[in-house]
Amino acid sequence: TPTKSRGHRILRSAQFARTPTREYNRRAASRCAYESSKWTSTLVKACQVRGFWLTSFIVANVLIDIEVLYYLYRHDPPIHRYLHTYLGGTAMGVLAGLLMFCVVRIAVRVLPTGWRWVQKITSTTPRRQLSESLIAGVTGGVTHILLDSLMHRDMHPFWPIARGNTLAGLIGNGPLHIGLGLIGSLGVFLWLLQRDW
């Protein structure tokens, strides 16, 4: 009834008024901590990419930079040539994806079946493993070319369609390195939050 509802509100107000300030602050802090943890969890889930093969991503970057090491060793500039194009980077990404897929398939056959990593891999179909590895490898190859094209003027990223590199110098090396460092730190932080300790 309206009278009962009004009396209930008055009683609740009186109880709140008698609540000590310290108790109120404790409850507010608990609520704030809960909200913070909830939003942190939401952020992690939103940024999480399941099935992204970091190994394929890294191997693609290493394969591309073998070209740089080769021409540096020979003292034969320019050191950024065919692999430092979107065509070459994509090809190295596909190669890295295929290579790591084969390595994982061999490892699954050799390693003990009781290992947690082996169980996790075998729970995914080989077709999905291949697609995940290829996506990670190509992503590594393409992003490598994009970032390098911002720093190196001797690149021709759109070869054989076009020559030259209009992106070089668009962002200074200092801000670029700082930005990549911050992104990397954020990635490590999110990875640590996702781990099952």
PDB file of C-alpha atoms in Angstrom:
ATOM      1  CA  THR A   1       0.000   0.000   0.000  1.00  0.00           C
ATOM      2  CA  PRO A   2       1.111   3.666  -0.442  1.00  0.00           C
ATOM      3  CA  THR A   3       1.276   4.141   3.360  1.00  0.00           C
ATOM      4  CA  LYS A   4       3.406   1.031   3.803  1.00  0.00           C
ATOM      5  CA  SER A   5       5.680   2.002   0.932  1.00  0.00           C
ATOM      6  CA  ARG A   6       6.153   5.482   2.381  1.00  0.00           C
ATOM      7  CA  GLY A   7       6.903   4.032   5.812  1.00  0.00           C
ATOM      8  CA  HIS A   8       9.428   1.646   4.278  1.00  0.00           C
ATOM      9  CA  ARG A   9      11.222   4.556   2.584  1.00  0.00           C
ATOM     10  CA  ILE A  10      11.330   6.518   5.856  1.00  0.00           C
ATOM     11  CA  LEU A  11      12.747   3.490   7.678  1.00  0.00           C
ATOM     12  CA  ARG A  12      15.392   2.980   4.995  1.00  0.00           C
ATOM     13  CA  SER A  13      16.348   6.657   5.194  1.00  0.00           C
ATOM     14  CA  ALA A  14      16.679   6.458   8.960  1.00  0.00           C
ATOM     15  CA  GLN A  15      18.869   3.376   8.702  1.00  0.00           C
ATOM     16  CA  PHE A  16      21.081   5.091   6.144  1.00  0.00           C
ATOM     17  CA  ALA A  17      21.349   8.173   8.311  1.00  0.00           C
ATOM     18  CA  ARG A  18      22.544   6.029  11.241  1.00  0.00           C
ATOM     19  CA  THR A  19      25.180   4.242   9.093  1.00  0.00           C
ATOM     20  CA  PRO A  20      28.636   5.353  10.256  1.00  0.00           C
ATOM     21  CA  THR A  21      30.749   7.276   7.734  1.00  0.00           C
ATOM     22  CA  ARG A  22      33.524   4.674   7.883  1.00  0.00           C
ATOM     23  CA  GLU A  23      31.093   1.877   7.012  1.00  0.00           C
ATOM     24  CA  TYR A  24      29.664   3.913   4.156  1.00  0.00           C
ATOM     25  CA  ASN A  25      33.164   4.562   2.774  1.00  0.00           C
ATOM     26  CA  ARG A  26      33.985   0.863   3.012  1.00  0.00           C
ATOM     27  CA  ARG A  27      30.888  -0.058   1.045  1.00  0.00           C
ATOM     28  CA  ALA A  28      31.592   2.634  -1.537  1.00  0.00           C
ATOM     29  CA  ALA A  29      35.169   1.417  -1.934  1.00  0.00           C
ATOM     30  CA  SER A  30      33.989  -2.169  -2.359  1.00  0.00           C
ATOM     31  CA  ARG A  31      31.495  -1.093  -4.971  1.00  0.00           C
ATOM     32  CA  CYS A  32      34.153   0.933  -6.794  1.00  0.00           C
ATOM     33  CA  ALA A  33      36.544  -2.029  -6.769  1.00  0.00           C
ATOM     34  CA  TYR A  34      33.816  -4.285  -8.143  1.00  0.00           C
ATOM     35  CA  GLU A  35      32.999  -1.857 -10.953  1.00  0.00           C
ATOM     36  CA  SER A  36      36.704  -1.463 -11.756  1.00  0.00           C
ATOM     37  CA  SER A  37      37.253  -5.222 -11.958  1.00  0.00           C
ATOM     38  CA  LYS A  38      34.139  -5.608 -14.106  1.00  0.00           C
ATOM     39  CA  TRP A  39      35.274  -3.011 -16.624  1.00  0.00           C
ATOM     40  CA  THR A  40      38.822  -4.423 -16.646  1.00  0.00           C
ATOM     41  CA  SER A  41      37.422  -7.857 -17.416  1.00  0.00           C
ATOM     42  CA  THR A  42      35.264  -6.379 -20.189  1.00  0.00           C
ATOM     43  CA  LEU A  43      38.297  -4.623 -21.690  1.00  0.00           C
ATOM     44  CA  VAL A  44      40.319  -7.828 -21.667  1.00  0.00           C
ATOM     45  CA  LYS A  45      37.531  -9.816 -23.330  1.00  0.00           C
ATOM     46  CA  ALA A  46      37.049  -7.085 -25.939  1.00  0.00           C
ATOM     47  CA  CYS A  47      40.765  -7.011 -26.822  1.00  0.00           C
ATOM     48  CA  GLN A  48      41.305 -10.759 -26.653  1.00  0.00           C
ATOM     49  CA  VAL A  49      42.018 -12.490 -29.970  1.00  0.00           C
ATOM     50  CA  ARG A  50      41.526 -16.208 -29.538  1.00  0.00           C
ATOM     51  CA  GLY A  51      43.604 -18.507 -31.708  1.00  0.00           C
ATOM     52  CA  PHE A  52      46.151 -15.869 -32.756  1.00  0.00           C
ATOM     53  CA  TRP A  53      49.466 -17.661 -33.320  1.00  0.00           C
ATOM     54  CA  LEU A  54      52.104 -15.292 -31.983  1.00  0.00           C
ATOM     55  CA  THR A  55      54.840 -17.655 -33.201  1.00  0.00           C
ATOM     56  CA  SER A  56      53.679 -17.301 -36.818  1.00  0.00           C
ATOM     57  CA  PHE A  57      53.528 -13.528 -36.392  1.00  0.00           C
ATOM     58  CA  ILE A  58      57.121 -13.397 -35.081  1.00  0.00           C
ATOM     59  CA  VAL A  59      58.524 -15.823 -37.660  1.00  0.00           C
ATOM     60  CA  ALA A  60      57.054 -13.728 -40.494  1.00  0.00           C
ATOM     61  CA  ASN A  61      58.909 -10.658 -39.188  1.00  0.00           C
ATOM     62  CA  VAL A  62      62.160 -12.597 -38.854  1.00  0.00           C
ATOM     63  CA  LEU A  63      61.931 -14.003 -42.397  1.00  0.00           C
ATOM     64  CA  ILE A  64      61.429 -10.530 -43.856  1.00  0.00           C
ATOM     65  CA  ASP A  65      64.442  -9.079 -42.039  1.00  0.00           C
ATOM     66  CA  ILE A  66      66.733 -11.845 -43.309  1.00  0.00           C
ATOM     67  CA  GLU A  67      66.863  -9.731 -46.465  1.00  0.00           C
ATOM     68  CA  VAL A  68      68.240  -6.778 -44.482  1.00  0.00           C
ATOM     69  CA  LEU A  69      70.906  -8.927 -42.803  1.00  0.00           C
ATOM     70  CA  TYR A  70      71.945 -10.394 -46.153  1.00  0.00           C
ATOM     71  CA  TYR A  71      72.509  -7.052 -47.873  1.00  0.00           C
ATOM     72  CA  LEU A  72      74.146  -5.567 -44.793  1.00  0.00           C
ATOM     73  CA  TYR A  73      76.601  -8.465 -44.766  1.00  0.00           C
ATOM     74  CA  ARG A  74      77.374  -7.927 -48.439  1.00  0.00           C
ATOM     75  CA  HIS A  75      77.602  -4.119 -48.029  1.00  0.00           C
ATOM     76  CA  ASP A  76      75.211  -3.841 -50.946  1.00  0.00           C
ATOM     77  CA  PRO A  77      72.596  -1.079 -50.520  1.00  0.00           C
ATOM     78  CA  PRO A  78      69.689  -0.652 -50.689  1.00  0.00           C
ATOM     79  CA  ILE A  79      69.012  -3.154 -47.941  1.00  0.00           C
ATOM     80  CA  HIS A  80      65.202  -3.061 -48.212  1.00  0.00           C
ATOM     81  CA  ARG A  81      64.244  -4.704 -51.466  1.00  0.00           C
ATOM     82  CA  TYR A  82      61.718  -7.305 -52.599  1.00  0.00           C
ATOM     83  CA  LEU A  83      60.752  -8.797 -49.243  1.00  0.00           C
ATOM     84  CA  HIS A  84      60.085  -5.286 -47.920  1.00  0.00           C
ATOM     85  CA  THR A  85      57.065  -4.874 -50.170  1.00  0.00           C
ATOM     86  CA  TYR A  86      53.466  -5.774 -49.445  1.00  0.00           C
ATOM     87  CA  LEU A  87      53.767  -8.585 -51.961  1.00  0.00           C
ATOM     88  CA  GLY A  88      56.933  -9.947 -50.377  1.00  0.00           C
ATOM     89  CA  GLY A  89      55.660  -9.406 -46.835  1.00  0.00           C
ATOM     90  CA  THR A  90      52.444 -11.280 -47.590  1.00  0.00           C
ATOM     91  CA  ALA A  91      54.409 -14.148 -49.157  1.00  0.00           C
ATOM     92  CA  MET A  92      56.658 -14.384 -46.087  1.00  0.00           C
ATOM     93  CA  GLY A  93      53.555 -14.302 -43.878  1.00  0.00           C
ATOM     94  CA  VAL A  94      52.043 -17.250 -45.748  1.00  0.00           C
ATOM     95  CA  LEU A  95      55.361 -19.098 -45.561  1.00  0.00           C
ATOM     96  CA  ALA A  96      55.609 -18.454 -41.816  1.00  0.00           C
ATOM     97  CA  GLY A  97      52.031 -19.625 -41.284  1.00  0.00           C
ATOM     98  CA  LEU A  98      52.628 -22.862 -43.195  1.00  0.00           C
ATOM     99  CA  LEU A  99      55.964 -23.447 -41.480  1.00  0.00           C
ATOM    100  CA  MET A 100      54.617 -23.036 -37.955  1.00  0.00           C
ATOM    101  CA  PHE A 101      51.556 -25.141 -38.756  1.00  0.00           C
ATOM    102  CA  CYS A 102      53.846 -28.010 -39.834  1.00  0.00           C
ATOM    103  CA  VAL A 103      56.017 -27.561 -36.731  1.00  0.00           C
ATOM    104  CA  VAL A 104      52.980 -27.741 -34.452  1.00  0.00           C
ATOM    105  CA  ARG A 105      51.551 -30.805 -36.200  1.00  0.00           C
ATOM    106  CA  ILE A 106      54.882 -32.609 -35.781  1.00  0.00           C
ATOM    107  CA  ALA A 107      55.154 -31.502 -32.142  1.00  0.00           C
ATOM    108  CA  VAL A 108      51.673 -32.843 -31.374  1.00  0.00           C
ATOM    109  CA  ARG A 109      52.720 -36.270 -32.666  1.00  0.00           C
ATOM    110  CA  VAL A 110      55.998 -36.318 -30.731  1.00  0.00           C
ATOM    111  CA  LEU A 111      55.135 -34.738 -27.371  1.00  0.00           C
ATOM    112  CA  PRO A 112      53.243 -36.594 -24.589  1.00  0.00           C
ATOM    113  CA  THR A 113      49.473 -36.447 -24.967  1.00  0.00           C
ATOM    114  CA  GLY A 114      49.069 -35.516 -21.306  1.00  0.00           C
ATOM    115  CA  TRP A 115      50.663 -32.113 -21.755  1.00  0.00           C
ATOM    116  CA  ARG A 116      48.222 -29.253 -21.397  1.00  0.00           C
ATOM    117  CA  TRP A 117      49.503 -27.549 -24.564  1.00  0.00           C
ATOM    118  CA  VAL A 118      49.024 -30.727 -26.609  1.00  0.00           C
ATOM    119  CA  GLN A 119      45.485 -31.153 -25.287  1.00  0.00           C
ATOM    120  CA  LYS A 120      44.672 -27.551 -26.159  1.00  0.00           C
ATOM    121  CA  ILE A 121      46.002 -27.935 -29.695  1.00  0.00           C
ATOM    122  CA  THR A 122      44.255 -31.248 -30.341  1.00  0.00           C
ATOM    123  CA  SER A 123      40.929 -29.723 -29.248  1.00  0.00           C
ATOM    124  CA  THR A 124      41.062 -27.549 -32.385  1.00  0.00           C
ATOM    125  CA  THR A 125      40.651 -28.966 -35.885  1.00  0.00           C
ATOM    126  CA  PRO A 126      43.726 -28.913 -38.184  1.00  0.00           C
ATOM    127  CA  ARG A 127      41.848 -26.758 -40.680  1.00  0.00           C
ATOM    128  CA  ARG A 128      41.222 -24.101 -38.062  1.00  0.00           C
ATOM    129  CA  GLN A 129      44.817 -24.328 -36.857  1.00  0.00           C
ATOM    130  CA  LEU A 130      46.033 -23.697 -40.394  1.00  0.00           C
ATOM    131  CA  SER A 131      43.749 -20.701 -40.886  1.00  0.00           C
ATOM    132  CA  GLU A 132      44.766 -19.192 -37.534  1.00  0.00           C
ATOM    133  CA  SER A 133      48.454 -19.650 -38.299  1.00  0.00           C
ATOM    134  CA  LEU A 134      48.108 -18.142 -41.775  1.00  0.00           C
ATOM    135  CA  ILE A 135      46.159 -15.138 -40.487  1.00  0.00           C
ATOM    136  CA  ALA A 136      48.784 -14.437 -37.836  1.00  0.00           C
ATOM    137  CA  GLY A 137      51.640 -14.840 -40.320  1.00  0.00           C
ATOM    138  CA  VAL A 138      50.099 -12.538 -42.930  1.00  0.00           C
ATOM    139  CA  THR A 139      49.259  -9.998 -40.238  1.00  0.00           C
ATOM    140  CA  GLY A 140      52.882 -10.017 -39.117  1.00  0.00           C
ATOM    141  CA  GLY A 141      54.146  -9.608 -42.677  1.00  0.00           C
ATOM    142  CA  VAL A 142      51.810  -6.775 -43.635  1.00  0.00           C
ATOM    143  CA  THR A 143      52.277  -4.789 -40.421  1.00  0.00           C
ATOM    144  CA  HIS A 144      56.058  -5.169 -40.754  1.00  0.00           C
ATOM    145  CA  ILE A 145      55.942  -3.517 -44.174  1.00  0.00           C
ATOM    146  CA  LEU A 146      53.597  -0.782 -42.975  1.00  0.00           C
ATOM    147  CA  LEU A 147      55.765   0.188 -40.003  1.00  0.00           C
ATOM    148  CA  ASP A 148      59.042  -0.035 -41.932  1.00  0.00           C
ATOM    149  CA  SER A 149      57.642   2.129 -44.718  1.00  0.00           C
ATOM    150  CA  LEU A 150      57.240   4.945 -42.179  1.00  0.00           C
ATOM    151  CA  MET A 151      60.985   4.899 -41.442  1.00  0.00           C
ATOM    152  CA  HIS A 152      62.959   3.744 -44.505  1.00  0.00           C
ATOM    153  CA  ARG A 153      63.106   5.821 -47.649  1.00  0.00           C
ATOM    154  CA  ASP A 154      64.795   3.105 -49.708  1.00  0.00           C
ATOM    155  CA  MET A 155      61.673   0.960 -49.644  1.00  0.00           C
ATOM    156  CA  HIS A 156      59.184   0.467 -52.469  1.00  0.00           C
ATOM    157  CA  PRO A 157      56.268  -1.036 -50.518  1.00  0.00           C
ATOM    158  CA  PHE A 158      53.838  -1.126 -53.461  1.00  0.00           C
ATOM    159  CA  TRP A 159      56.243  -2.790 -55.903  1.00  0.00           C
ATOM    160  CA  PRO A 160      55.604  -3.984 -58.625  1.00  0.00           C
ATOM    161  CA  ILE A 161      52.576  -1.698 -59.018  1.00  0.00           C
ATOM    162  CA  ALA A 162      54.385   1.515 -58.057  1.00  0.00           C
ATOM    163  CA  ARG A 163      57.842   2.638 -57.022  1.00  0.00           C
ATOM    164  CA  GLY A 164      58.828   5.079 -54.293  1.00  0.00           C
ATOM    165  CA  ASN A 165      57.742   5.482 -50.689  1.00  0.00           C
ATOM    166  CA  THR A 166      55.623   8.514 -49.880  1.00  0.00           C
ATOM    167  CA  LEU A 167      55.019   7.364 -46.285  1.00  0.00           C
ATOM    168  CA  ALA A 168      58.660   7.716 -45.211  1.00  0.00           C
ATOM    169  CA  GLY A 169      59.041  10.452 -42.596  1.00  0.00           C
ATOM    170  CA  LEU A 170      55.296  10.814 -42.065  1.00  0.00           C
ATOM    171  CA  ILE A 171      55.877  10.007 -38.372  1.00  0.00           C
ATOM    172  CA  GLY A 172      59.180  10.689 -36.619  1.00  0.00           C
ATOM    173  CA  ASN A 173      61.196   7.695 -35.466  1.00  0.00           C
ATOM    174  CA  GLY A 174      61.050   8.806 -31.822  1.00  0.00           C
ATOM    175  CA  PRO A 175      57.239   9.085 -31.531  1.00  0.00           C
ATOM    176  CA  LEU A 176      56.865   5.893 -33.578  1.00  0.00           C
ATOM    177  CA  HIS A 177      59.134   3.886 -31.258  1.00  0.00           C
ATOM    178  CA  ILE A 178      57.432   5.310 -28.155  1.00  0.00           C
ATOM    179  CA  GLY A 179      54.007   4.460 -29.530  1.00  0.00           C
ATOM    180  CA  LEU A 180      55.047   0.908 -30.399  1.00  0.00           C
ATOM    181  CA  GLY A 181      56.580   0.501 -26.945  1.00  0.00           C
ATOM    182  CA  LEU A 182      53.335   1.581 -25.286  1.00  0.00           C
ATOM    183  CA  ILE A 183      51.272  -0.737 -27.480  1.00  0.00           C
ATOM    184  CA  GLY A 184      53.633  -3.600 -26.703  1.00  0.00           C
ATOM    185  CA  SER A 185      53.401  -2.921 -22.967  1.00  0.00           C
ATOM    186  CA  LEU A 186      49.613  -2.889 -23.178  1.00  0.00           C
ATOM    187  CA  GLY A 187      49.689  -6.189 -25.060  1.00  0.00           C
ATOM    188  CA  VAL A 188      51.870  -7.813 -22.390  1.00  0.00           C
ATOM    189  CA  PHE A 189      49.567  -6.476 -19.668  1.00  0.00           C
ATOM    190  CA  LEU A 190      46.451  -7.889 -21.356  1.00  0.00           C
ATOM    191  CA  TRP A 191      48.230 -11.199 -21.976  1.00  0.00           C
ATOM    192  CA  LEU A 192      49.109 -11.492 -18.298  1.00  0.00           C
ATOM    193  CA  LEU A 193      45.489 -10.801 -17.323  1.00  0.00           C
ATOM    194  CA  GLN A 194      44.282 -13.564 -19.641  1.00  0.00           C
ATOM    195  CA  ARG A 195      46.623 -16.253 -18.332  1.00  0.00           C
ATOM    196  CA  ASP A 196      45.347 -19.039 -16.108  1.00  0.00           C
ATOM    197  CA  TRP A 197      47.829 -18.925 -13.261  1.00  0.00           C
TER     198      TRP A 197
END
